[in-house]
Coordinates of C-alpha atoms and ligand atoms in Angstrom, one line a residue:
M26 CA 19.9 -5.0 -28.3
F27 CA 19.5 -7.2 -25.1
E28 CA 15.9 -7.8 -25.7
T29 CA 14.5 -9.5 -22.6
A30 CA 12.4 -12.7 -22.4
I31 CA 11.0 -15.0 -19.9
A32 CA 11.9 -18.8 -19.8
G33 CA 8.2 -19.6 -20.0
S34 CA 5.9 -20.1 -16.9
L35 CA 4.7 -17.4 -14.6
P36 CA 2.7 -17.7 -11.4
K37 CA -1.1 -18.3 -11.7
P38 CA -3.3 -15.9 -10.0
A39 CA -5.0 -17.1 -6.7
W40 CA -8.4 -17.1 -8.5
L41 CA -7.2 -19.3 -11.2
A42 CA -5.4 -22.1 -9.4
E43 CA -3.6 -23.0 -6.1
T44 CA -0.6 -20.7 -5.8
E45 CA 3.1 -21.5 -5.2
T46 CA 2.9 -25.0 -6.1
L47 CA 4.2 -26.9 -9.3
W48 CA 1.1 -29.1 -10.0
P49 CA -1.7 -26.7 -8.7
Q50 CA -5.3 -27.7 -8.6
W51 CA -7.6 -25.4 -10.7
R52 CA -10.1 -23.2 -8.7
S53 CA -13.0 -23.8 -11.1
S54 CA -13.9 -26.2 -14.0
G55 CA -15.7 -26.1 -17.4
A56 CA -16.5 -22.8 -19.1
E57 CA -15.7 -20.9 -15.9
L58 CA -12.2 -22.4 -15.9
E59 CA -11.6 -21.7 -19.6
A60 CA -12.6 -18.1 -19.1
A61 CA -10.2 -17.7 -16.1
K62 CA -7.3 -19.2 -18.1
A63 CA -7.9 -16.6 -20.8
D64 CA -8.1 -13.7 -18.4
A65 CA -4.9 -14.9 -16.6
T66 CA -3.2 -15.0 -20.0
L67 CA -4.3 -11.5 -20.9
L68 CA -3.2 -10.3 -17.4
W69 CA 0.4 -11.5 -17.9
V70 CA 0.7 -10.3 -21.4
K71 CA -0.2 -6.8 -20.1
L72 CA 2.1 -7.0 -17.0
Q73 CA 5.0 -8.3 -19.2
E74 CA 4.5 -5.2 -21.5
D75 CA 4.1 -2.7 -18.5
L76 CA 7.2 -4.1 -16.9
G77 CA 9.1 -3.7 -20.1
V78 CA 9.8 -7.4 -21.1
D79 CA 10.5 -7.2 -24.8
I80 CA 9.6 -10.7 -25.9
V81 CA 6.3 -11.8 -24.2
G82 CA 4.8 -15.1 -23.6
D83 CA 1.5 -16.6 -22.4
G84 CA 3.0 -17.5 -18.9
E85 CA 1.6 -21.0 -19.4
Q86 CA -1.5 -19.9 -17.6
A87 CA -3.7 -22.4 -19.4
R88 CA -1.7 -25.6 -18.5
Q89 CA -1.5 -27.2 -15.1
H90 CA 2.2 -28.2 -15.7
F91 CA 4.5 -27.6 -18.6
V92 CA 4.6 -31.3 -19.7
H93 CA 1.2 -32.5 -18.6
G94 CA -0.6 -29.5 -20.4
F95 CA 0.5 -30.9 -23.7
L96 CA -0.2 -34.5 -23.0
A97 CA -3.8 -33.6 -22.0
Q98 CA -4.5 -33.4 -25.8
V99 CA -2.7 -36.6 -26.8
E100 CA -4.5 -39.8 -27.5
G101 CA -2.8 -43.1 -26.4
I102 CA -2.2 -41.7 -22.9
D103 CA -4.0 -42.9 -19.8
F104 CA -4.5 -39.9 -17.5
E105 CA -7.1 -41.9 -15.4
H106 CA -4.5 -44.3 -13.9
K107 CA -1.4 -42.2 -13.1
V108 CA 1.6 -44.0 -11.5
K109 CA 4.3 -42.7 -9.1
M110 CA 7.6 -42.5 -11.0
G111 CA 10.9 -41.1 -10.2
I112 CA 11.7 -38.5 -12.8
R113 CA 14.9 -36.7 -13.8
N114 CA 17.0 -39.7 -13.0
N115 CA 15.0 -40.2 -9.8
R116 CA 15.6 -36.8 -8.5
Y117 CA 12.0 -36.5 -7.3
D118 CA 8.8 -38.6 -7.6
A119 CA 5.9 -37.4 -9.7
M120 CA 2.5 -38.9 -10.5
V121 CA 2.8 -39.4 -14.2
P122 CA 0.2 -40.7 -16.9
Q123 CA 0.9 -43.9 -18.8
V124 CA 1.5 -44.2 -22.5
V125 CA -0.8 -47.2 -23.4
G126 CA -1.2 -47.0 -27.2
E127 CA -0.4 -45.3 -30.5
L128 CA 0.2 -41.6 -29.9
R129 CA -2.0 -39.1 -31.8
L130 CA -3.0 -35.5 -31.3
A131 CA -6.7 -35.2 -30.4
G132 CA -6.7 -31.6 -31.7
R133 CA -5.1 -28.3 -31.1
V134 CA -3.4 -28.0 -27.7
H135 CA -2.6 -24.3 -27.2
A136 CA -4.8 -22.5 -29.8
M137 CA -6.8 -20.4 -27.3
E138 CA -3.9 -18.9 -25.4
A139 CA -1.6 -18.4 -28.4
Q140 CA -4.3 -16.7 -30.5
L141 CA -5.4 -14.6 -27.5
A142 CA -1.9 -13.4 -26.7
R143 CA -1.2 -12.6 -30.4
A144 CA -4.4 -10.6 -30.6
H145 CA -3.3 -8.4 -27.6
T146 CA 0.3 -7.7 -28.2
R147 CA 2.4 -6.3 -30.9
R148 CA 5.7 -7.5 -29.2
P149 CA 7.4 -10.6 -30.4
L150 CA 5.6 -13.6 -29.0
K151 CA 7.3 -16.6 -27.6
F152 CA 5.5 -19.9 -27.0
T153 CA 6.8 -22.9 -25.1
L154 CA 6.3 -26.6 -25.6
P155 CA 7.9 -29.5 -23.7
G156 CA 10.8 -31.1 -25.5
P157 CA 10.4 -34.8 -26.5
M158 CA 13.2 -36.1 -24.3
T159 CA 11.7 -34.4 -21.3
I160 CA 8.1 -35.7 -22.2
V161 CA 9.5 -39.2 -22.3
D162 CA 11.0 -38.6 -18.8
T163 CA 7.6 -37.5 -17.4
V164 CA 5.4 -40.4 -18.6
A165 CA 5.4 -44.1 -17.9
D166 CA 5.9 -46.3 -21.0
R167 CA 3.4 -49.3 -21.2
H168 CA 3.5 -49.4 -25.0
Y169 CA 7.0 -48.8 -26.5
G170 CA 8.8 -51.7 -24.7
G171 CA 10.1 -49.8 -21.7
D172 CA 13.7 -50.1 -22.8
R173 CA 16.2 -47.5 -24.3
E174 CA 15.1 -48.2 -27.9
G175 CA 11.5 -47.8 -26.9
R176 CA 12.2 -44.5 -25.3
I177 CA 13.8 -43.2 -28.4
R178 CA 11.0 -44.4 -30.6
M179 CA 8.5 -42.8 -28.1
A180 CA 10.6 -39.5 -28.2
F181 CA 10.4 -39.3 -32.0
A182 CA 6.7 -40.2 -31.9
F183 CA 6.1 -37.2 -29.5
A184 CA 8.4 -35.1 -31.6
E185 CA 6.0 -35.6 -34.5
L186 CA 3.0 -34.4 -32.5
L187 CA 4.9 -31.4 -31.1
N188 CA 5.8 -30.6 -34.7
Q189 CA 2.1 -30.5 -35.6
E190 CA 1.3 -28.2 -32.8
A191 CA 4.4 -26.0 -33.4
R192 CA 3.4 -25.5 -37.0
A193 CA -0.1 -24.5 -35.9
L194 CA 1.4 -22.0 -33.4
Q195 CA 3.4 -20.5 -36.2
A196 CA 0.3 -20.0 -38.2
D197 CA -1.2 -18.4 -35.1
G198 CA 1.4 -15.8 -35.4
V199 CA 3.9 -17.0 -32.8
D200 CA 7.4 -15.6 -33.5
I201 CA 9.5 -18.1 -31.5
V202 CA 8.5 -21.7 -30.6
Q203 CA 10.6 -22.8 -27.6
F204 CA 11.1 -26.4 -26.4
D205 CA 11.8 -27.0 -22.8
E206 CA 14.4 -29.8 -22.2
P207 CA 15.5 -29.9 -18.6
A208 CA 16.2 -33.6 -19.2
F209 CA 19.1 -32.6 -21.4
N210 CA 21.0 -31.7 -18.1
V211 CA 20.2 -35.0 -16.7
Y212 CA 20.9 -37.5 -19.5
M213 CA 23.7 -35.7 -21.2
Q214 CA 24.9 -38.5 -23.3
D215 CA 21.4 -39.4 -24.5
A216 CA 20.8 -35.7 -25.3
A217 CA 23.8 -35.6 -27.5
D218 CA 23.2 -39.0 -29.1
W219 CA 19.4 -38.6 -29.9
G220 CA 17.8 -35.8 -27.8
V221 CA 18.9 -33.1 -30.1
A222 CA 17.9 -35.2 -33.2
A223 CA 14.4 -35.7 -31.7
L224 CA 14.2 -31.8 -31.2
E225 CA 15.2 -31.2 -34.9
R226 CA 12.3 -33.5 -35.7
A227 CA 10.0 -31.4 -33.7
V228 CA 11.1 -28.1 -35.5
E229 CA 11.0 -29.6 -39.0
G230 CA 9.5 -27.1 -41.6
L231 CA 9.2 -24.2 -39.2
T232 CA 10.2 -20.9 -40.5
C233 CA 9.8 -18.9 -37.3
K234 CA 12.6 -18.8 -34.8
T235 CA 13.2 -21.9 -32.7
A236 CA 14.6 -22.3 -29.4
V237 CA 15.5 -24.7 -26.6
H238 CA 15.5 -24.0 -22.9
I239 CA 17.8 -26.1 -20.7
C240 CA 17.9 -25.6 -17.1
Y241 CA 18.5 -27.0 -13.7
G242 CA 14.8 -27.0 -12.9
Y243 CA 12.3 -24.9 -11.0
G244 CA 13.2 -23.5 -7.6
I245 CA 11.6 -26.5 -5.7
K246 CA 13.3 -28.3 -2.8
A247 CA 14.3 -31.5 -4.7
N248 CA 16.0 -29.3 -7.4
I249 CA 17.8 -27.0 -4.9
D250 CA 19.1 -30.1 -2.9
W251 CA 20.2 -31.6 -6.2
K252 CA 22.1 -28.5 -7.2
H253 CA 23.9 -28.4 -3.9
G254 CA 25.4 -31.9 -4.8
L255 CA 26.7 -30.7 -8.3
G256 CA 29.8 -29.4 -7.0
D257 CA 31.5 -26.1 -7.8
E258 CA 31.4 -26.4 -11.5
W259 CA 28.3 -27.4 -13.4
R260 CA 29.6 -28.7 -16.7
Q261 CA 26.4 -30.6 -17.9
Y262 CA 25.9 -28.1 -20.8
E263 CA 29.4 -29.0 -22.1
Q264 CA 28.1 -32.3 -23.5
V265 CA 25.0 -31.1 -25.3
F266 CA 26.0 -27.6 -26.6
P267 CA 28.2 -28.8 -29.4
A268 CA 25.4 -31.0 -30.8
L269 CA 23.0 -28.0 -30.4
A270 CA 25.6 -25.7 -32.2
K271 CA 25.4 -28.0 -35.2
S272 CA 21.6 -28.2 -35.1
R273 CA 19.1 -26.0 -36.8
I274 CA 17.7 -24.6 -33.5
D275 CA 18.2 -20.8 -33.4
Q276 CA 18.3 -20.0 -29.8
V277 CA 19.4 -21.7 -26.6
S278 CA 18.3 -20.7 -23.1
L279 CA 20.6 -21.4 -20.2
E280 CA 21.1 -20.8 -16.4
C281 CA 23.7 -18.4 -15.4
F282 CA 23.1 -16.1 -12.4
R283 CA 23.7 -17.8 -9.1
S284 CA 24.5 -21.0 -10.9
H285 CA 27.9 -22.7 -11.1
V286 CA 27.9 -22.9 -14.8
P287 CA 31.3 -21.8 -16.2
L288 CA 30.4 -18.8 -18.4
D289 CA 32.9 -19.9 -21.1
L290 CA 30.7 -22.8 -21.9
M291 CA 28.7 -20.2 -23.9
R292 CA 31.6 -20.2 -26.4
L293 CA 30.3 -23.7 -27.5
L294 CA 27.1 -22.0 -28.8
D295 CA 28.9 -20.0 -31.5
G296 CA 26.4 -18.9 -34.2
K297 CA 23.3 -19.2 -31.9
D298 CA 21.3 -16.6 -30.0
V299 CA 21.9 -17.2 -26.3
M300 CA 19.2 -16.5 -23.8
V301 CA 21.3 -15.8 -20.6
G302 CA 19.7 -16.6 -17.3
V303 CA 20.1 -13.3 -15.3
I304 CA 17.2 -14.0 -12.9
D305 CA 17.5 -16.8 -10.3
V306 CA 14.3 -18.8 -9.8
A307 CA 15.6 -20.6 -6.7
S308 CA 15.4 -17.7 -4.4
D309 CA 12.8 -15.0 -3.6
E310 CA 15.6 -12.5 -3.2
I311 CA 15.0 -9.9 -5.9
E312 CA 18.0 -9.1 -8.1
T313 CA 19.1 -5.6 -8.4
P314 CA 19.3 -3.9 -12.0
E315 CA 23.1 -3.6 -11.3
Q316 CA 23.3 -7.4 -10.7
V317 CA 21.4 -8.1 -13.9
A318 CA 23.6 -5.6 -15.9
D319 CA 26.7 -7.2 -14.4
T320 CA 25.6 -10.7 -15.4
I321 CA 25.0 -9.5 -19.0
G322 CA 28.5 -7.8 -18.9
N323 CA 30.1 -11.0 -17.8
A324 CA 28.3 -13.1 -20.5
L325 CA 29.5 -10.5 -23.2
Q326 CA 32.9 -11.9 -22.9
F327 CA 31.6 -15.1 -24.6
V328 CA 28.5 -14.0 -26.6
S329 CA 28.3 -11.2 -29.0
K330 CA 25.9 -8.2 -28.2
D331 CA 23.5 -8.9 -31.0
R332 CA 23.1 -12.5 -29.9
L333 CA 22.6 -12.0 -26.1
F334 CA 19.0 -12.1 -24.8
P335 CA 18.7 -11.6 -21.0
C336 CA 16.2 -14.1 -19.7
T337 CA 15.1 -15.8 -16.5
N338 CA 17.1 -19.0 -15.5
C339 CA 13.9 -21.0 -15.6
G340 CA 10.1 -20.6 -15.3
L341 CA 8.6 -18.6 -12.4
A342 CA 5.5 -20.7 -11.9
P343 CA 6.0 -21.9 -8.3
M344 CA 6.9 -18.4 -7.0
S345 CA 4.5 -15.8 -5.4
R346 CA 3.0 -13.4 -8.0
E347 CA 4.6 -10.4 -6.2
V348 CA 8.1 -11.8 -6.3
A349 CA 7.7 -12.7 -10.0
V350 CA 6.6 -9.2 -10.8
R351 CA 9.5 -7.7 -8.9
K352 CA 12.0 -10.1 -10.7
L353 CA 10.6 -9.2 -14.2
D354 CA 11.0 -5.5 -13.2
A355 CA 14.7 -6.2 -12.4
L356 CA 15.2 -8.1 -15.6
A357 CA 14.0 -5.1 -17.7
K358 CA 15.6 -2.5 -15.7
G359 CA 18.9 -4.4 -15.7
A360 CA 18.8 -4.9 -19.5
A361 CA 18.2 -1.2 -19.8
M362 CA 21.3 -0.4 -17.7
A363 CA 23.3 -2.9 -19.7
R364 CA 22.3 -1.1 -22.9
E365 CA 23.7 2.2 -21.4
R366 CA 26.8 0.5 -20.4
H367 CA 27.5 -1.4 -23.6
G368 CA 25.4 0.4 -26.2
Ligands
ZN57 ZN1 13.6 -24.5 -16.8

C-alpha cells in the first residue's frame, strides 16, 4: 500500500553534467561520458533503494533533457541547426531541433540505462519517455506542413517510434513505461481531442503497466511565474482526465502538494492508479513526513488505498542533489507514516 515513486528525473552529479540547470552541458564526451552516465544511473538506483523509494527509476541520468534525449536517436531531425521557439504556448523559449524528413528510429534509445537499472534492482522499475504531444511541442516542424493537421500527423508518427522503444523497454524488464505529457495541461482541448489517442498508439501491444505524467512543469522561473497567473483553482486536469479514464493507460501522475489543483478532480480518474504528487518541485523547502502523510490522507477522500501511489509533483532534475535526496527521504518516511495511519 502507498508504494512510492518518482515522477522521473533526478539531479545529475556534478561530475556528469552541469548542475541545477534544465539543459545541462555534459562534463565529458565519448566513452568517458557513457561510463559516467552508467555510474550516475547506478548511483541513483542505489540511493532510491536506500532512501526507501519503492518503485525506482533511472533518474534520466543518460539524457540531457527528457524530450531531446529521445529525439537524439530519431532520424529525420536536424539537431545541427536548432531554432529558438516559444514552447508550452510560448511560456518560455527553447532552442529546439527541426523535423526535416520522415521520422525513423536509428536504433535503441535507452537500452543501456534500462538494462543496467534492471540488472541492479529487484524493485519494480519505471521508465519514462516523452509523450507524443509534448514532443511535437518541443520541435520545429519543417516537414509536416506546420499546421494543426500536420502536428497531429507528426504526433502519431512519433507515437509509433515511442511504441517501438516502449516494447523494447518492456523486453528489457521494465515494469512500468510512463509517458510525460506536460503539454496536456497547456493544450487541454487538443489533449482530449487527439493527445490521449496518440498516447494510446504509443502503448499499443504493451503488457506491462503504462502511465502518463501530467504536471505544471519543472520548478524553473518561467513555470513558477506561469503558475502564479493560473488563479486559485487549477482545473486544467478536468478536461483531459475523462479522456484518460476511458483510455487503456493504467496510471496517471498529477501535481497535488502546494498546487491549486482541486483534489476532487481525482474522482475523474475512477478505475486508474493515481500517482499523487506529495513532493513540491518548485521549492527547496523540504516537506516533513507529516505533510506528506497529510497529503496522502487528503487524497484518500477521492482515491482508494490500493490505487494511491505517493509520488513527486514532477521531476527533480534542476534541483540540487542534496535537496533531492532529502525530498525523497521525506517521500518514503511520509508514506510509511500514512501506512500506519491508514493501514
Ligand atoms: Zn513533470
